[in-house]
Amino acid sequence: MAKLILATFAVVFMALAATSLAGDPDMLQDVCVADYKSLKGPLRLNGFPCKRIENVTANDFFFDGLMKAGNTGNAVGSVVTAASVESLPGLNTMGVSMARIDYAPWGLNPPHTHPRATEIIFVVEGSLDVGFVTTANKLFTRTVCKGEVFVFPRGLVHFQKNNGNTPAFAIAALNSQLPGTQSIAAALFGAAPPLPSDTLARAFQVDGGMVEFIKSKFVPPKY
């Protein structure tokens, strides 16, 4: 019985520990404004070092980048403007961020994941068809109209599509200062160095020529 109790305690403890590590780390001081200049040196951290408090100003907690609509003149007809720690240094250690997503008529925010955050969107203008896919490959999808909210669980593939012939936009909130975004198509067909075409051909059960054609649509990042 004692061994059973001990084993149960160990399992519960590990579960609680895993939960505590699931999001951004907790703050250890009032503020820790990101010091971008320090990244030019040899020091590397999981996150950003803090500015000295005497160098912190109110502007470190201010960002006006979500005021204006982004340019949706691209192949998918959408653009995301992020208010993350990379543009708003006061978010460092806060564990939250926001984004504005603009959609051209019929525009798509393609299937993607946020490996470090759950996302909740509020539709400000227009109407969106949205959805996410679970690890059991079950799709949850519906239409979300102006003034309505939808949530995408952390790490799951999800998308949004403007279902109207007028522009739309939404505001997203995420529970990470830097949630990360991995577009599924770009990750598979636009990686650098590229994924082997025969691997993708077998995975998608198409011929290599089709894979090469799709790859030609994506520009690999430069490192």
CSV table of C-alpha atoms in Angstrom, one decimal:
chain,number,residue,atom,x,y,z
A,1,MET,CA,0.0,0.0,0.0
A,2,ALA,CA,2.8,2.4,0.9
A,3,LYS,CA,4.5,1.7,-2.5
A,4,LEU,CA,1.2,2.4,-4.3
A,5,ILE,CA,0.7,5.7,-2.4
A,6,LEU,CA,4.3,6.7,-3.2
A,7,ALA,CA,3.9,5.8,-6.9
A,8,THR,CA,0.6,7.7,-7.1
A,9,PHE,CA,2.2,10.8,-5.4
A,10,ALA,CA,5.1,10.6,-7.9
A,11,VAL,CA,2.7,10.5,-10.9
A,12,VAL,CA,0.7,13.5,-9.6
A,13,PHE,CA,3.9,15.4,-8.9
A,14,MET,CA,5.2,14.8,-12.4
A,15,ALA,CA,1.9,15.9,-13.9
A,16,LEU,CA,1.9,19.1,-11.9
A,17,ALA,CA,5.5,19.8,-12.8
A,18,ALA,CA,4.8,19.2,-16.5
A,19,THR,CA,1.8,21.7,-16.3
A,20,SER,CA,4.0,24.3,-14.7
A,21,LEU,CA,6.5,24.0,-17.5
A,22,ALA,CA,3.9,24.1,-20.2
A,23,GLY,CA,3.9,27.9,-20.7
A,24,ASP,CA,6.3,30.8,-20.5
A,25,PRO,CA,8.3,30.9,-17.2
A,26,ASP,CA,6.9,33.1,-14.4
A,27,MET,CA,8.3,36.5,-13.7
A,28,LEU,CA,10.8,36.9,-10.9
A,29,GLN,CA,10.5,40.7,-10.7
A,30,ASP,CA,8.0,43.5,-11.6
A,31,VAL,CA,9.3,44.0,-15.1
A,32,CYS,CA,12.0,42.6,-17.3
A,33,VAL,CA,12.1,44.7,-20.5
A,34,ALA,CA,13.9,42.9,-23.3
A,35,ASP,CA,17.3,44.3,-23.9
A,36,TYR,CA,17.8,43.8,-27.7
A,37,LYS,CA,21.3,45.2,-27.7
A,38,SER,CA,22.6,42.4,-25.5
A,39,LEU,CA,21.8,39.9,-28.2
A,40,LYS,CA,24.7,41.3,-30.2
A,41,GLY,CA,27.1,39.9,-27.7
A,42,PRO,CA,28.0,36.3,-26.9
A,43,LEU,CA,25.3,35.8,-24.2
A,44,ARG,CA,22.3,33.6,-25.2
A,45,LEU,CA,19.3,33.0,-23.1
A,46,ASN,CA,15.9,31.2,-23.3
A,47,GLY,CA,14.2,34.5,-24.0
A,48,PHE,CA,15.7,38.0,-23.6
A,49,PRO,CA,18.0,39.5,-21.0
A,50,CYS,CA,16.5,42.4,-18.9
A,51,LYS,CA,17.3,46.1,-19.4
A,52,ARG,CA,18.6,47.8,-16.3
A,53,ILE,CA,15.6,49.3,-14.6
A,54,GLU,CA,17.0,52.9,-14.8
A,55,ASN,CA,17.0,52.5,-18.6
A,56,VAL,CA,13.4,51.4,-18.8
A,57,THR,CA,10.8,54.0,-20.1
A,58,ALA,CA,7.0,53.9,-20.8
A,59,ASN,CA,7.7,53.5,-24.5
A,60,ASP,CA,9.1,50.0,-23.7
A,61,PHE,CA,5.5,49.0,-22.9
A,62,PHE,CA,3.9,50.7,-25.9
A,63,PHE,CA,3.2,49.5,-29.5
A,64,ASP,CA,1.0,51.1,-32.2
A,65,GLY,CA,1.6,48.5,-34.9
A,66,LEU,CA,-1.9,47.1,-34.7
A,67,MET,CA,-3.7,50.3,-35.7
A,68,LYS,CA,-3.4,50.0,-39.5
A,69,ALA,CA,-4.4,47.2,-41.8
A,70,GLY,CA,-1.5,45.1,-43.2
A,71,ASN,CA,-0.8,44.5,-46.9
A,72,THR,CA,-2.8,41.5,-48.0
A,73,GLY,CA,-1.4,41.6,-51.6
A,74,ASN,CA,0.2,38.2,-51.5
A,75,ALA,CA,-0.5,34.7,-52.7
A,76,VAL,CA,-2.7,33.7,-49.8
A,77,GLY,CA,-4.5,37.0,-49.2
A,78,SER,CA,-3.7,37.6,-45.6
A,79,VAL,CA,-1.1,39.1,-43.3
A,80,VAL,CA,-0.3,38.9,-39.6
A,81,THR,CA,1.0,41.8,-37.6
A,82,ALA,CA,2.4,40.6,-34.3
A,83,ALA,CA,2.7,42.4,-31.1
A,84,SER,CA,5.2,40.0,-29.5
A,85,VAL,CA,8.3,40.5,-27.4
A,86,GLU,CA,10.2,41.1,-30.7
A,87,SER,CA,8.3,44.3,-31.3
A,88,LEU,CA,7.2,45.2,-27.7
A,89,PRO,CA,10.1,44.7,-25.3
A,90,GLY,CA,7.9,45.2,-22.2
A,91,LEU,CA,6.3,41.9,-22.9
A,92,ASN,CA,9.4,40.0,-21.9
A,93,THR,CA,8.5,37.5,-19.1
A,94,MET,CA,4.8,38.5,-19.3
A,95,GLY,CA,3.7,35.4,-21.1
A,96,VAL,CA,1.2,37.1,-23.4
A,97,SER,CA,1.2,38.6,-26.9
A,98,MET,CA,-1.3,39.8,-29.5
A,99,ALA,CA,-1.6,39.9,-33.3
A,100,ARG,CA,-3.8,41.6,-35.9
A,101,ILE,CA,-4.8,39.4,-38.8
A,102,ASP,CA,-6.0,41.1,-42.0
A,103,TYR,CA,-7.7,39.1,-44.8
A,104,ALA,CA,-8.4,40.2,-48.4
A,105,PRO,CA,-11.7,39.1,-49.8
A,106,TRP,CA,-11.7,35.3,-49.7
A,107,GLY,CA,-8.2,35.5,-48.2
A,108,LEU,CA,-6.7,32.6,-46.2
A,109,ASN,CA,-4.4,32.4,-43.2
A,110,PRO,CA,-3.0,29.0,-44.2
A,111,PRO,CA,-2.8,25.9,-41.9
A,112,HIS,CA,-0.2,26.5,-39.3
A,113,THR,CA,0.7,25.9,-35.6
A,114,HIS,CA,1.9,27.8,-32.6
A,115,PRO,CA,4.1,25.4,-30.7
A,116,ARG,CA,4.3,27.6,-27.6
A,117,ALA,CA,0.8,29.0,-27.2
A,118,THR,CA,-3.0,28.7,-27.3
A,119,GLU,CA,-4.6,31.3,-29.5
A,120,ILE,CA,-8.0,33.0,-29.2
A,121,ILE,CA,-9.3,35.3,-31.9
A,122,PHE,CA,-11.9,38.0,-31.9
A,123,VAL,CA,-13.4,38.9,-35.3
A,124,VAL,CA,-13.6,42.7,-35.6
A,125,GLU,CA,-14.8,42.9,-39.2
A,126,GLY,CA,-16.2,40.3,-41.6
A,127,SER,CA,-16.9,36.6,-41.2
A,128,LEU,CA,-14.3,33.8,-41.1
A,129,ASP,CA,-14.5,30.1,-41.7
A,130,VAL,CA,-12.1,28.7,-39.1
A,131,GLY,CA,-11.0,25.3,-37.8
A,132,PHE,CA,-8.3,23.1,-36.1
A,133,VAL,CA,-7.3,19.5,-36.4
A,134,THR,CA,-6.6,17.3,-33.4
A,135,THR,CA,-3.8,14.7,-33.1
A,136,ALA,CA,-6.5,12.1,-34.0
A,137,ASN,CA,-7.1,14.0,-37.3
A,138,LYS,CA,-10.5,15.2,-36.3
A,139,LEU,CA,-11.5,18.6,-37.7
A,140,PHE,CA,-13.4,21.1,-35.7
A,141,THR,CA,-14.7,23.9,-37.9
A,142,ARG,CA,-17.3,26.6,-38.0
A,143,THR,CA,-18.1,30.1,-39.1
A,144,VAL,CA,-17.2,32.9,-36.8
A,145,CYS,CA,-18.8,36.3,-37.4
A,146,LYS,CA,-18.1,39.9,-36.3
A,147,GLY,CA,-18.0,40.2,-32.5
A,148,GLU,CA,-17.6,36.4,-32.0
A,149,VAL,CA,-14.6,34.5,-30.5
A,150,PHE,CA,-12.9,31.2,-31.3
A,151,VAL,CA,-10.1,29.4,-29.6
A,152,PHE,CA,-7.3,27.2,-31.2
A,153,PRO,CA,-5.6,24.8,-28.7
A,154,ARG,CA,-1.9,25.0,-28.3
A,155,GLY,CA,0.2,23.3,-30.9
A,156,LEU,CA,-2.7,22.1,-33.1
A,157,VAL,CA,-2.9,22.8,-36.9
A,158,HIS,CA,-5.4,25.5,-37.5
A,159,PHE,CA,-6.5,28.0,-40.2
A,160,GLN,CA,-8.9,31.0,-40.9
A,161,LYS,CA,-10.5,31.9,-44.2
A,162,ASN,CA,-12.4,35.0,-45.1
A,163,ASN,CA,-15.7,33.8,-46.5
A,164,GLY,CA,-16.8,37.1,-47.9
A,165,ASN,CA,-16.1,39.5,-50.8
A,166,THR,CA,-15.0,42.3,-48.5
A,167,PRO,CA,-11.9,42.6,-46.3
A,168,ALA,CA,-12.0,41.2,-42.8
A,169,PHE,CA,-9.7,41.4,-39.8
A,170,ALA,CA,-9.4,39.8,-36.4
A,171,ILE,CA,-7.4,40.3,-33.2
A,172,ALA,CA,-5.7,37.4,-31.7
A,173,ALA,CA,-4.4,36.9,-28.1
A,174,LEU,CA,-1.8,34.2,-27.3
A,175,ASN,CA,-0.5,33.0,-23.9
A,176,SER,CA,3.2,33.4,-24.8
A,177,GLN,CA,5.4,36.4,-25.3
A,178,LEU,CA,6.8,34.6,-28.5
A,179,PRO,CA,4.4,31.9,-29.5
A,180,GLY,CA,6.2,30.9,-32.7
A,181,THR,CA,4.4,30.2,-36.0
A,182,GLN,CA,5.1,27.3,-38.3
A,183,SER,CA,3.2,27.3,-41.6
A,184,ILE,CA,2.7,23.7,-42.7
A,185,ALA,CA,3.1,24.2,-46.4
A,186,ALA,CA,6.2,26.4,-46.0
A,187,ALA,CA,7.8,24.1,-43.5
A,188,LEU,CA,7.4,21.1,-45.8
A,189,PHE,CA,8.0,22.7,-49.2
A,190,GLY,CA,10.1,25.7,-48.4
A,191,ALA,CA,12.6,24.4,-45.8
A,192,ALA,CA,16.4,25.2,-46.1
A,193,PRO,CA,18.0,22.9,-46.9
A,194,PRO,CA,15.0,21.3,-48.6
A,195,LEU,CA,13.3,18.2,-47.5
A,196,PRO,CA,14.1,15.3,-49.9
A,197,SER,CA,11.5,15.2,-52.7
A,198,ASP,CA,11.2,11.5,-52.6
A,199,THR,CA,10.3,11.7,-48.9
A,200,LEU,CA,7.5,14.2,-49.6
A,201,ALA,CA,6.3,12.3,-52.7
A,202,ARG,CA,5.9,9.1,-50.6
A,203,ALA,CA,4.2,11.0,-47.7
A,204,PHE,CA,1.7,12.7,-50.0
A,205,GLN,CA,1.5,9.7,-52.4
A,206,VAL,CA,2.2,11.9,-55.5
A,207,ASP,CA,5.0,11.8,-58.0
A,208,GLY,CA,8.3,13.7,-57.6
A,209,GLY,CA,7.4,16.1,-60.4
A,210,MET,CA,4.4,17.4,-58.4
A,211,VAL,CA,6.6,17.9,-55.3
A,212,GLU,CA,9.1,19.9,-57.3
A,213,PHE,CA,6.3,22.0,-58.8
A,214,ILE,CA,4.9,22.8,-55.3
A,215,LYS,CA,8.4,23.6,-54.0
A,216,SER,CA,8.8,26.1,-56.8
A,217,LYS,CA,6.0,28.2,-55.2
A,218,PHE,CA,8.0,28.7,-51.9
A,219,VAL,CA,11.2,30.7,-51.4
A,220,PRO,CA,13.4,29.0,-48.7
A,221,PRO,CA,14.6,31.3,-45.9
A,222,LYS,CA,18.2,32.5,-45.9
A,223,TYR,CA,20.3,31.7,-42.8
